[in-house]
Amino acid sequence: TGTGTPQGRYPSAGFVEGAKPTAIWNEYTNASYGGGSTGGFPLHSYNPLGMIDIDGDFEEGANYTNTFTSNTGCIEPAGSGTGGIPCDPPDLWNGNAMLIPNGNPEQGDYKFLGAYTSWAVPEGASPEKTYMITSNFHWNGYNVMNPPVLWADDLEENAEGDSVWLGAGYISNPDFHINADGVGYMVQVGWGNITDIAGNDDDVDLHSGQNQGIFYKMTDDYGDSWTDVGGFKGSGYHVIPDAVSLRLTDSLYTVWTEEENEYYHHYGDSLWFEGDTTEDGDYIPYLMTPGWRPFYTCEMRTDSEGGLHIVFPTLRSICYDKNGGCDDNDGPDDIPNSGDDDGYADSLYYTWTLGGSGIWHIYSPDPMSGEDNWTASLVHDMALDYEADWFASDIATLFHDGDGSDYLGTMQYFYPNITMSAESEETMWFAISGMSDYEIEYDADSSETYIPTDIDIWMAKSTDNGHHWSEVENVTNTPTTGELVPTTPTTGGGYPSEAALESGIHLANQGMDESVGVFYQMMDPNVNTIDDNDGYEDYKNWVYVGVYGIHWEDVAIGKENIPSAFTLKQNYPNPFNPITQIQYEMKSAGQVNMELFDIRGAKVRTLINEQKPAGSYEFTFDGLQLSSGIYFYSMTANGFTKTRKLVLMK
């Protein structure tokens, strides 16, 4: 800080069965305390007594050791204020750090690994370098650290001096995970430099540059070394080929079409977008087309068999259905990577409003062996989250600035998490923060805008290695209420006074078959700590830690759990033909009235009008006798009213 007083940032919990629990964090300080131009002093401490005392009870009063510097280039102790020497390298900030079992007995039973991004760049520039910090030896919680090693660089060049990436800010920070056998991967998402004038760069032809690529390296020695030869431009990075993206999206879209899935558009369905018209006023026709567009905020895990799992946000691909726009004829054949025969439609666009935009899971049991063993599945549809106008809401996040790209802010702030079970090889857990409630606003021509009003934690589970997932469930379901906190220059304000906005979700490094550790935070809208008031992080945040568990096969509506609030959920599927389900919850007994209206606001019919006890309910709506179109269902109970939209598509 300006005074040099250290402040803790970016905490991580380093723990694995049998090891001493280790607290890992950064200190935000200035150069006289070891920080550089932006602070960044990585530290750790451990509990020498472990997690339990001799009676088998949790040892709450155990003391952690004094702090240890994780970066050996920090020659002055934290807080000394004497040397005025920044760390080398300086400004190592947000880190992905962990303890793992170590198969090399000469280094001890466990190993410390941390990937730290350096912020030692000009103000306003993107971070360019990530350093890996590892332990040389670990004993009873104590780590002898290796010097930081440059691990990833936005400006990396291959042996011929050719840049691997398009430049700074075009590739994500690396994520990594290593299993108990020492096999692991690091993954980055971004734009590779596909320029290959001489025609001799390896694997460049696998990645056309039509979308962001997914790049990865492998380790088989607990992170001591990573692939550094072969692959994309001889850099050691391997890239998931465009052919995989095209094959997997085509396969999934084909399944939706053949099953006549009522929730997703099918191959051959014409798509029109409001305001997207020709000079004559005719709507421009589009069609679905293969291809994904992964975003930077991916998450990955290495399973016990050495397979690679990646989850990432992605948008849907569409093409202009006119003048051959959905064909693949562009580019001369004699120029590499000019677009000819790349498999993509000549007129390729992306949309975030179609069902199927959201979180996808891809998996390969051996990603180093080729492209034919990748599979994909849709984990969580977030099209409505991406379409919503967060900037206009009372719960906008740091990344929603109203510049017309709210969907990018949503993809960045609401990032996915996965983890594996320690009991079964094929059991996985998924979690994400996301919109759980919204209001609909209409303009003069009846165009609608979704305004988010609440955020909750959504979770799902797979028992077949991610090939199929349970329906996502709102596991927190805490309503946001209250009047807006008055805004002042010094206290911030502007959020609902009783906001319950769960964010910053993380899952434990490993779960069990029927339970998993969950970590998230909730901002306190009444305690502003940073004057600029840009988002939730400028407020006091409460961190919640717990264990979530459920027998998914036993999930049913109408169980004995009493809901904590009145809730009317979005019908599913939507769009539908002609059957859809509407779920609602009653905190207390009362008269329930649910009515259906057409787009003009005219009442179509009464769906429910009866007394209901407290509990959870599911209503089956049959639209067989209605024409295709947009309808609204409105429910009133105990003084509360909620309205949602449904779309009947025959």
XYZ file of C-alpha atoms in Angstrom:
650
model
C 0.000 0.000 0.000
C 1.054 3.617 0.000
C 2.344 3.316 3.555
C 3.941 -0.063 2.986
C 1.621 -1.779 5.434
C 1.105 -5.321 4.128
C -2.388 -6.517 3.255
C -3.307 -10.121 2.537
C -4.700 -11.016 -0.882
C -5.613 -14.112 -2.946
C -5.698 -16.848 -0.280
C -5.403 -20.544 -1.142
C -5.663 -23.635 1.038
C -2.904 -26.165 0.433
C -3.985 -29.509 1.828
C -3.836 -33.150 0.834
C -4.489 -36.221 2.955
C -1.623 -36.783 5.392
C 0.017 -33.395 4.831
C 0.112 -30.410 7.130
C -2.539 -27.816 6.195
C -0.841 -24.888 4.488
C -2.154 -21.339 4.094
C -0.960 -19.707 0.868
C -1.514 -16.043 0.019
C 0.007 -12.796 -1.259
C 0.805 -9.571 0.515
C -0.063 -6.282 -1.160
C 2.856 -4.055 -0.178
C 5.420 -1.649 -1.612
C 9.072 -2.017 -2.588
C 10.436 -1.359 0.900
C 8.599 -4.457 2.095
C 9.642 -6.607 -0.860
C 6.900 -5.723 -3.304
C 7.524 -4.088 -6.660
C 5.568 -1.403 -8.469
C 2.218 -3.078 -7.776
C 3.017 -5.116 -4.665
C 2.912 -8.869 -4.887
C 4.817 -10.780 -2.216
C 3.875 -14.522 -2.137
C 3.925 -16.169 1.291
C 2.834 -19.359 3.012
C 2.518 -20.814 6.483
C 1.608 -24.251 7.823
C 0.086 -25.846 10.894
C 2.656 -28.260 12.405
C -0.036 -29.999 14.477
C -2.043 -31.013 11.440
C -5.825 -31.118 11.284
C -6.655 -33.237 14.377
C -5.431 -33.478 17.931
C -4.573 -36.655 19.819
C -8.241 -37.160 20.768
C -9.328 -37.147 17.150
C -11.071 -33.786 17.424
C -10.479 -30.857 15.115
C -7.748 -28.684 16.574
C -9.210 -25.200 16.271
C -6.623 -23.571 18.492
C -3.532 -24.836 16.691
C -1.041 -22.126 15.797
C 0.373 -21.661 12.332
C 4.077 -21.037 11.885
C 5.575 -17.685 11.098
C 5.328 -16.801 7.421
C 7.738 -18.158 4.809
C 8.530 -16.464 1.507
C 7.489 -18.603 -1.443
C 9.606 -16.549 -3.849
C 13.306 -17.096 -3.098
C 13.999 -13.835 -4.922
C 12.485 -11.928 -1.989
C 15.698 -11.467 -0.025
C 14.219 -9.117 2.594
C 11.788 -10.619 5.149
C 8.183 -9.543 4.756
C 7.571 -6.479 6.889
C 11.217 -5.632 7.504
C 10.965 -2.285 5.771
C 14.750 -2.073 5.690
C 16.108 -3.041 2.320
C 13.839 -1.398 -0.175
C 14.635 -4.217 -2.594
C 11.753 -5.613 -4.667
C 11.473 -9.345 -5.112
C 13.059 -10.962 -8.160
C 10.886 -11.527 -10.097
C 8.685 -8.771 -8.638
C 4.920 -8.401 -8.380
C 3.952 -12.073 -8.403
C 0.239 -11.809 -7.800
C -2.771 -14.076 -8.091
C -1.483 -17.623 -7.961
C -2.864 -21.091 -8.520
C -1.053 -22.865 -5.675
C -1.443 -26.313 -4.114
C 0.164 -29.248 -2.328
C 0.274 -32.618 -4.088
C 1.627 -36.065 -3.165
C 5.158 -36.446 -4.496
C 6.490 -39.617 -6.087
C 10.122 -38.545 -5.686
C 11.228 -39.539 -2.141
C 14.323 -37.351 -2.446
C 12.002 -34.322 -2.419
C 9.799 -35.494 0.454
C 6.308 -36.960 0.536
C 4.581 -33.816 -0.718
C 5.301 -30.998 -3.092
C 4.395 -27.314 -3.214
C 3.476 -25.933 -6.643
C 2.276 -22.445 -7.458
C 1.745 -20.668 -10.780
C 1.975 -16.910 -10.180
C 1.175 -14.192 -12.699
C 3.528 -11.222 -12.685
C 1.984 -7.760 -12.780
C 5.335 -6.099 -13.406
C 4.093 -4.440 -16.607
C 3.320 -0.830 -17.557
C 0.116 0.514 -16.037
C -2.892 -0.495 -18.112
C -1.028 -3.276 -19.922
C -1.915 -6.950 -19.724
C 0.082 -9.343 -17.533
C 2.549 -11.142 -19.775
C 4.425 -13.706 -17.702
C 3.545 -16.560 -15.359
C 6.166 -18.099 -13.070
C 6.085 -21.592 -11.567
C 7.309 -21.883 -7.982
C 7.966 -25.375 -6.614
C 9.497 -26.897 -3.522
C 12.848 -28.648 -3.760
C 12.187 -30.516 -0.533
C 9.199 -30.867 1.803
C 9.337 -32.173 5.367
C 6.566 -32.102 7.977
C 5.011 -28.990 6.425
C 8.259 -27.106 5.839
C 9.230 -26.309 2.229
C 12.674 -25.650 0.801
C 11.754 -23.597 -2.259
C 13.234 -23.552 -5.756
C 13.727 -20.197 -7.490
C 10.766 -19.126 -9.662
C 10.926 -20.380 -13.253
C 9.353 -18.555 -16.196
C 6.567 -20.945 -17.170
C 4.349 -19.084 -19.647
C 4.851 -15.865 -21.569
C 2.386 -13.949 -23.752
C 5.379 -12.885 -25.863
C 6.918 -16.355 -26.161
C 8.928 -17.121 -29.288
C 9.904 -20.480 -30.719
C 13.431 -21.551 -31.636
C 13.183 -19.723 -34.969
C 12.219 -16.457 -33.271
C 8.585 -16.614 -34.389
C 5.961 -15.566 -31.835
C 3.727 -18.352 -30.550
C 0.797 -16.077 -29.604
C -0.685 -13.006 -31.249
C 0.722 -10.864 -28.455
C 0.178 -9.722 -24.876
C -3.382 -10.200 -23.711
C -4.273 -12.748 -26.402
C -3.784 -15.848 -24.252
C -5.194 -16.720 -20.827
C -3.167 -17.341 -17.712
C -2.381 -21.061 -17.450
C -4.392 -23.418 -15.280
C -2.886 -26.733 -14.193
C -3.645 -29.896 -12.244
C -1.511 -32.966 -11.459
C -2.817 -36.335 -10.274
C -1.353 -38.609 -7.585
C 0.841 -40.404 -10.151
C 2.555 -37.180 -11.204
C 0.716 -36.903 -14.538
C -0.855 -33.559 -15.258
C -1.555 -30.814 -17.754
C -1.530 -27.052 -18.005
C -4.149 -25.419 -20.237
C -4.413 -21.988 -21.834
C -7.113 -20.531 -24.087
C -6.418 -17.830 -26.636
C -5.228 -16.827 -30.062
C -2.228 -18.590 -31.503
C -0.106 -16.907 -34.147
C -0.969 -18.922 -37.266
C 1.334 -16.975 -39.582
C 3.424 -19.584 -41.384
C 4.765 -17.998 -44.544
C 7.549 -20.570 -44.954
C 5.129 -23.414 -44.403
C 7.328 -25.256 -41.923
C 5.711 -24.543 -38.543
C 4.439 -27.698 -36.851
C 0.708 -28.065 -36.189
C -0.149 -24.549 -37.409
C -2.524 -26.071 -39.950
C -4.543 -27.625 -37.098
C -5.685 -24.202 -35.886
C -7.203 -21.855 -38.463
C -7.691 -18.852 -36.192
C -11.452 -18.785 -36.747
C -11.825 -18.938 -32.967
C -9.740 -19.034 -29.822
C -7.744 -22.215 -29.484
C -7.286 -24.526 -26.505
C -3.577 -25.214 -25.915
C -1.985 -27.566 -23.392
C 1.272 -29.042 -22.127
C 1.879 -32.236 -20.150
C 4.030 -33.279 -17.198
C 4.696 -36.824 -15.989
C 7.119 -35.970 -13.163
C 4.963 -33.982 -10.726
C 5.579 -30.696 -12.501
C 9.384 -30.807 -12.549
C 9.269 -30.548 -16.349
C 6.672 -29.901 -19.037
C 6.626 -30.692 -22.744
C 8.841 -28.144 -24.461
C 9.390 -29.561 -27.951
C 7.035 -30.494 -30.756
C 3.424 -29.422 -30.963
C 2.258 -25.974 -32.036
C 5.213 -24.175 -33.662
C 7.579 -26.539 -31.849
C 6.758 -24.790 -28.560
C 5.740 -27.888 -26.616
C 2.128 -26.707 -26.630
C -0.387 -29.011 -28.244
C -3.574 -27.534 -29.673
C -7.016 -29.092 -29.895
C -7.531 -29.069 -33.671
C -10.376 -27.219 -35.351
C -11.460 -30.610 -36.667
C -12.274 -31.641 -33.083
C -14.347 -28.507 -32.480
C -16.267 -29.082 -35.706
C -16.795 -32.791 -35.071
C -17.956 -32.447 -31.478
C -20.335 -29.538 -32.052
C -21.753 -31.224 -35.146
C -22.284 -34.419 -33.158
C -24.114 -32.638 -30.355
C -26.269 -30.569 -32.721
C -27.126 -33.734 -34.652
C -28.281 -35.438 -31.458
C -30.487 -32.451 -30.601
C -31.969 -32.581 -34.098
C -32.553 -36.334 -34.222
C -34.103 -36.362 -30.748
C -36.244 -33.347 -31.673
C -34.987 -31.730 -28.499
C -37.517 -29.079 -27.540
C -35.049 -26.788 -25.825
C -32.451 -26.257 -28.549
C -32.666 -25.141 -32.150
C -32.003 -27.866 -34.708
C -30.087 -28.114 -37.921
C -32.219 -26.508 -40.623
C -34.119 -24.213 -38.252
C -34.086 -20.696 -39.668
C -33.011 -18.065 -37.158
C -33.827 -14.368 -37.192
C -32.561 -11.651 -34.888
C -34.426 -8.485 -34.003
C -32.945 -5.474 -35.762
C -30.811 -7.614 -38.081
C -32.446 -6.798 -41.408
C -31.539 -6.031 -45.013
C -31.880 -2.592 -46.587
C -35.364 -3.665 -47.699
C -36.372 -4.401 -44.124
C -36.370 -8.175 -44.538
C -34.985 -10.270 -41.709
C -31.612 -11.849 -42.468
C -31.841 -15.647 -42.274
C -29.246 -17.623 -40.314
C -28.661 -21.307 -39.643
C -26.801 -23.226 -36.958
C -23.318 -24.294 -38.014
C -20.553 -26.292 -36.278
C -17.762 -24.692 -34.279
C -17.283 -23.461 -30.725
C -15.823 -20.212 -29.427
C -14.201 -20.954 -26.055
C -13.640 -18.125 -23.598
C -10.561 -17.547 -21.450
C -12.130 -18.598 -18.128
C -11.645 -22.339 -18.481
C -11.103 -24.869 -15.695
C -9.379 -28.250 -15.987
C -8.617 -31.434 -14.072
C -6.424 -34.480 -14.626
C -8.201 -37.677 -13.631
C -6.596 -40.666 -11.899
C -6.039 -42.400 -15.248
C -4.228 -39.447 -16.814
C -7.193 -38.163 -18.813
C -7.725 -34.445 -19.369
C -11.045 -32.752 -18.522
C -11.704 -29.130 -19.536
C -14.812 -27.007 -18.944
C -15.185 -23.623 -20.608
C -17.808 -21.030 -21.567
C -18.625 -20.972 -25.265
C -21.014 -19.298 -27.675
C -23.046 -20.821 -30.515
C -21.937 -20.595 -34.158
C -24.340 -19.497 -36.892
C -23.977 -18.668 -40.588
C -25.720 -16.350 -43.055
C -28.138 -18.517 -45.022
C -27.834 -16.684 -48.329
C -25.437 -16.560 -51.278
C -23.571 -19.629 -50.075
C -22.721 -18.091 -46.721
C -23.097 -21.442 -44.966
C -20.727 -23.169 -47.404
C -16.975 -23.562 -47.021
C -15.520 -22.151 -50.216
C -13.435 -19.196 -49.061
C -9.736 -18.712 -49.651
C -7.388 -19.777 -52.448
C -5.991 -23.292 -52.170
C -2.366 -22.250 -52.576
C -2.113 -20.012 -49.499
C -1.792 -21.833 -46.145
C -4.396 -20.941 -43.496
C -6.313 -18.632 -45.834
C -9.604 -20.262 -44.927
C -10.031 -22.785 -47.744
C -11.451 -26.123 -46.666
C -11.126 -25.226 -42.984
C -14.529 -26.733 -42.275
C -16.083 -23.456 -41.151
C -18.896 -21.634 -42.907
C -17.714 -18.758 -45.080
C -19.965 -16.353 -43.157
C -19.288 -17.326 -39.546
C -20.984 -15.471 -36.706
C -21.448 -16.116 -33.008
C -24.499 -15.607 -30.833
C -24.919 -15.833 -27.078
C -28.745 -15.861 -26.997
C -29.396 -19.390 -28.286
C -29.854 -22.305 -25.927
C -26.617 -24.274 -25.816
C -24.431 -21.242 -25.173
C -22.877 -21.849 -21.792
C -20.530 -24.307 -20.121
C -19.244 -27.264 -22.136
C -17.130 -30.173 -20.914
C -14.606 -31.898 -23.158
C -12.553 -34.955 -22.283
C -9.734 -37.038 -23.710
C -8.323 -40.144 -22.001
C -4.977 -39.428 -23.704
C -4.764 -35.964 -25.288
C -1.183 -36.529 -26.471
C -2.145 -39.436 -28.742
C -4.253 -37.633 -31.337
C -7.547 -35.936 -32.050
C -9.998 -38.840 -32.371
C -10.572 -39.577 -28.682
C -12.115 -36.260 -27.585
C -15.756 -36.178 -26.445
C -18.000 -33.259 -25.449
C -21.132 -32.560 -23.431
C -23.186 -29.532 -22.445
C -23.056 -29.074 -18.668
C -24.998 -25.868 -18.045
C -26.965 -23.663 -20.437
C -26.258 -19.989 -19.691
C -27.785 -18.300 -22.741
C -30.181 -16.344 -20.527
C -27.303 -15.224 -18.264
C -25.385 -14.029 -21.327
C -28.401 -12.257 -22.843
C -29.348 -10.425 -19.626
C -28.586 -6.726 -19.165
C -26.453 -6.812 -16.026
C -25.361 -3.188 -16.291
C -28.979 -2.030 -16.012
C -29.566 -4.193 -12.948
C -29.020 -3.453 -9.266
C -26.482 -6.290 -8.974
C -23.954 -5.478 -11.722
C -20.485 -6.981 -11.221
C -17.028 -5.526 -11.772
C -17.024 -6.743 -15.391
C -20.387 -5.289 -16.470
C -19.709 -1.766 -17.707
C -22.571 -1.237 -20.166
C -20.417 -1.117 -23.287
C -22.739 -3.490 -25.147
C -20.705 -6.594 -24.342
C -22.344 -7.663 -21.104
C -22.112 -11.277 -22.214
C -18.305 -11.075 -22.125
C -18.414 -9.739 -18.580
C -20.750 -12.575 -17.626
C -18.438 -15.181 -19.157
C -15.508 -13.655 -17.286
C -17.106 -13.211 -13.866
C -19.115 -16.435 -13.700
C -16.389 -18.995 -14.292
C -16.879 -22.794 -14.098
C -15.387 -25.200 -11.560
C -14.966 -28.977 -11.660
C -13.352 -31.520 -9.383
C -12.968 -35.290 -9.274
C -14.079 -37.806 -6.663
C -11.348 -39.515 -4.644
C -13.517 -42.649 -4.430
C -14.646 -43.380 -7.995
C -12.718 -42.812 -11.200
C -15.728 -41.534 -13.160
C -17.500 -39.294 -10.610
C -17.158 -35.538 -11.115
C -18.686 -32.393 -9.642
C -19.450 -29.070 -11.344
C -20.262 -25.671 -9.824
C -20.746 -22.107 -11.031
C -22.277 -18.840 -9.853
C -25.035 -17.547 -12.072
C -28.304 -15.689 -12.433
C -31.127 -17.280 -10.461
C -33.853 -14.664 -10.822
C -34.672 -11.775 -13.118
C -37.323 -9.308 -14.193
C -38.481 -8.572 -17.742
C -38.712 -5.026 -19.069
C -40.493 -4.099 -22.305
C -39.947 -1.186 -24.617
C -42.491 0.490 -26.887
C -42.416 -2.267 -29.533
C -42.728 -5.070 -26.924
C -39.052 -5.990 -27.159
C -37.976 -7.567 -23.904
C -34.875 -7.165 -21.764
C -33.901 -9.516 -18.946
C -32.772 -7.679 -15.802
C -30.961 -9.914 -13.263
C -32.153 -9.631 -9.664
C -30.315 -12.471 -7.909
C -27.279 -14.771 -8.079
C -26.901 -18.250 -6.611
C -24.608 -21.280 -6.799
C -25.531 -23.962 -9.352
C -24.140 -27.484 -9.162
C -24.286 -30.707 -11.165
C -22.760 -34.154 -10.989
C -21.543 -36.742 -13.494
C -21.044 -40.434 -12.772
C -19.701 -41.410 -16.211
C -16.584 -39.243 -16.572
C -18.471 -36.206 -17.822
C -20.325 -37.795 -20.732
C -23.655 -36.994 -19.046
C -24.559 -34.570 -16.257
C -27.430 -34.233 -13.838
C -29.713 -31.236 -14.218
C -28.044 -28.237 -12.575
C -29.477 -27.434 -9.153
C -29.627 -24.153 -7.272
C -27.901 -25.242 -4.065
C -27.957 -21.910 -2.191
C -31.297 -20.384 -3.249
C -30.924 -17.290 -1.058
C -33.185 -14.434 -2.223
C -31.839 -10.911 -2.687
C -34.200 -8.355 -1.145
C -34.257 -4.912 0.424
C -34.111 -1.318 -0.712
C -31.001 -0.010 -2.423
C -28.319 1.186 -0.027
C -27.918 4.975 -0.472
C -24.837 5.903 -2.479
C -22.304 8.281 -0.921
C -18.774 9.309 -2.000
C -17.190 7.471 0.925
C -19.433 4.492 1.628
C -20.319 3.306 -1.865
C -23.822 1.925 -1.986
C -26.349 1.114 -4.648
C -26.823 -2.614 -4.021
C -29.929 -4.080 -2.332
C -29.537 -3.879 1.441
C -30.317 -7.584 1.881
C -28.288 -8.771 -1.106
C -27.406 -12.470 -1.064
C -25.082 -12.672 -4.057
C -22.923 -15.795 -4.029
C -19.769 -15.484 -6.133
C -16.150 -16.618 -6.242
C -17.149 -20.288 -6.190
C -14.449 -22.930 -5.763
C -14.683 -26.671 -5.234
C -12.299 -28.726 -3.128
C -9.298 -30.249 -4.883
C -11.060 -33.606 -4.524
C -14.569 -34.630 -3.565
C -16.248 -37.889 -2.641
C -18.891 -39.862 -4.523
C -21.766 -38.262 -2.604
C -20.276 -35.022 -1.281
C -17.844 -32.265 -2.129
C -16.326 -29.268 -0.356
C -17.624 -25.893 -1.533
C -16.104 -22.452 -0.997
C -17.713 -19.164 -2.017
C -18.122 -15.589 -0.858
C -20.965 -13.110 -0.385
C -20.532 -9.364 -0.334
C -22.020 -7.252 2.458
C -23.730 -4.351 0.632
C -23.767 -2.279 3.814
C -19.976 -2.269 4.378
C -18.061 -0.559 1.575
C -14.266 -0.852 1.863
C -12.968 0.627 -1.431
C -14.251 4.053 -2.442
C -14.445 3.499 -6.196
C -17.318 1.038 -5.641
C -16.761 -0.883 -8.883
C -18.214 -4.222 -7.806
C -18.733 -6.794 -5.079
C -15.018 -6.896 -4.323
C -15.116 -3.299 -3.055
C -17.214 -4.426 -0.098
C -16.689 -6.572 2.940
C -17.045 -10.184 1.828
C -18.055 -13.162 3.918
C -16.361 -16.427 2.957
C -18.456 -19.573 3.330
C -17.013 -23.073 3.550
C -19.128 -26.199 3.647
C -19.784 -29.671 2.311
C -22.499 -30.285 -0.235
C -23.878 -33.756 -0.738
C -26.889 -35.343 -2.329
C -28.016 -38.693 -3.699
C -28.966 -37.479 -7.142
C -31.127 -40.483 -7.930
C -33.360 -39.584 -4.959
C -34.109 -36.003 -6.011
C -37.854 -35.398 -6.144
C -40.373 -32.588 -5.932
C -42.461 -32.455 -2.771
C -39.959 -33.692 -0.186
C -40.185 -32.534 3.417
C -37.687 -29.668 3.128
C -39.553 -26.382 3.525
C -38.424 -23.705 1.025
C -36.909 -20.537 2.458
C -38.781 -18.215 0.083
C -41.549 -17.928 -2.479
C -40.064 -18.941 -5.845
C -41.430 -19.303 -9.365
C -38.874 -21.036 -11.552
C -38.329 -20.838 -15.291
C -40.250 -23.512 -17.149
C -38.234 -26.356 -18.619
C -37.816 -27.018 -21.455
C -38.206 -23.593 -22.995
C -38.918 -23.291 -25.918
C -41.202 -26.350 -25.761
C -43.654 -28.384 -27.864
C -46.190 -28.974 -26.422
C -45.301 -30.078 -22.846
C -43.254 -28.141 -20.308
C -42.780 -28.225 -16.531
C -43.213 -25.247 -14.193
C -41.775 -25.560 -10.687
C -42.645 -23.278 -7.791
C -41.991 -23.160 -4.059
C -44.125 -21.966 -1.136
C -42.460 -20.808 2.080
C -45.826 -20.959 3.852
C -49.331 -22.188 3.083
C -51.531 -19.946 0.973
C -53.770 -19.471 -2.046
C -51.901 -19.980 -5.322
C -53.128 -18.310 -8.498
C -51.227 -18.897 -11.752
C -52.496 -17.432 -15.023
C -51.327 -17.529 -18.638
C -51.222 -14.425 -20.863
C -50.389 -13.906 -24.524
C -47.826 -11.390 -25.749
C -50.492 -8.632 -25.886
C -51.278 -9.132 -22.216
C -54.639 -10.799 -22.798
C -55.458 -13.587 -20.362
C -55.476 -17.008 -22.034
C -56.428 -19.272 -19.137
C -56.070 -19.923 -15.416
C -53.534 -22.666 -14.741
C -53.787 -22.954 -10.943
C -56.257 -21.521 -8.433
C -56.164 -23.463 -5.176
C -54.906 -23.530 -1.603
C -51.435 -25.087 -1.197
C -49.415 -26.007 1.901
C -45.758 -24.998 2.204
C -43.513 -27.055 -0.056
C -42.115 -27.509 -3.571
C -44.373 -28.244 -6.531
C -44.210 -29.042 -10.221
C -46.992 -28.176 -12.672
C -47.190 -29.787 -16.125
C -48.405 -27.375 -18.786
C -49.781 -28.739 -22.067
C -49.860 -26.221 -24.921
C -51.338 -28.591 -27.492
C -54.406 -26.405 -28.080
C -52.432 -23.166 -28.368
C -50.694 -21.648 -31.369
C -46.949 -21.076 -31.480
C -45.756 -17.884 -29.864
C -44.577 -16.092 -26.750
C -46.657 -16.370 -23.578
C -46.271 -15.282 -19.975
C -47.216 -17.162 -16.828
C -47.819 -15.096 -13.711
C -48.170 -16.495 -10.204
C -49.477 -14.767 -7.086
C -49.263 -16.262 -3.588
C -49.248 -14.698 -0.126
C -48.880 -11.206 -1.533
C -45.979 -12.066 -3.846
C -46.278 -11.937 -7.634
C -43.802 -13.264 -10.182
C -44.010 -13.443 -13.980
C -41.928 -15.445 -16.429
C -41.900 -15.995 -20.184
C -42.430 -19.257 -22.042
C -42.109 -19.931 -25.762
C -44.308 -22.479 -27.535
C -42.614 -23.592 -30.752
C -44.537 -26.100 -32.893
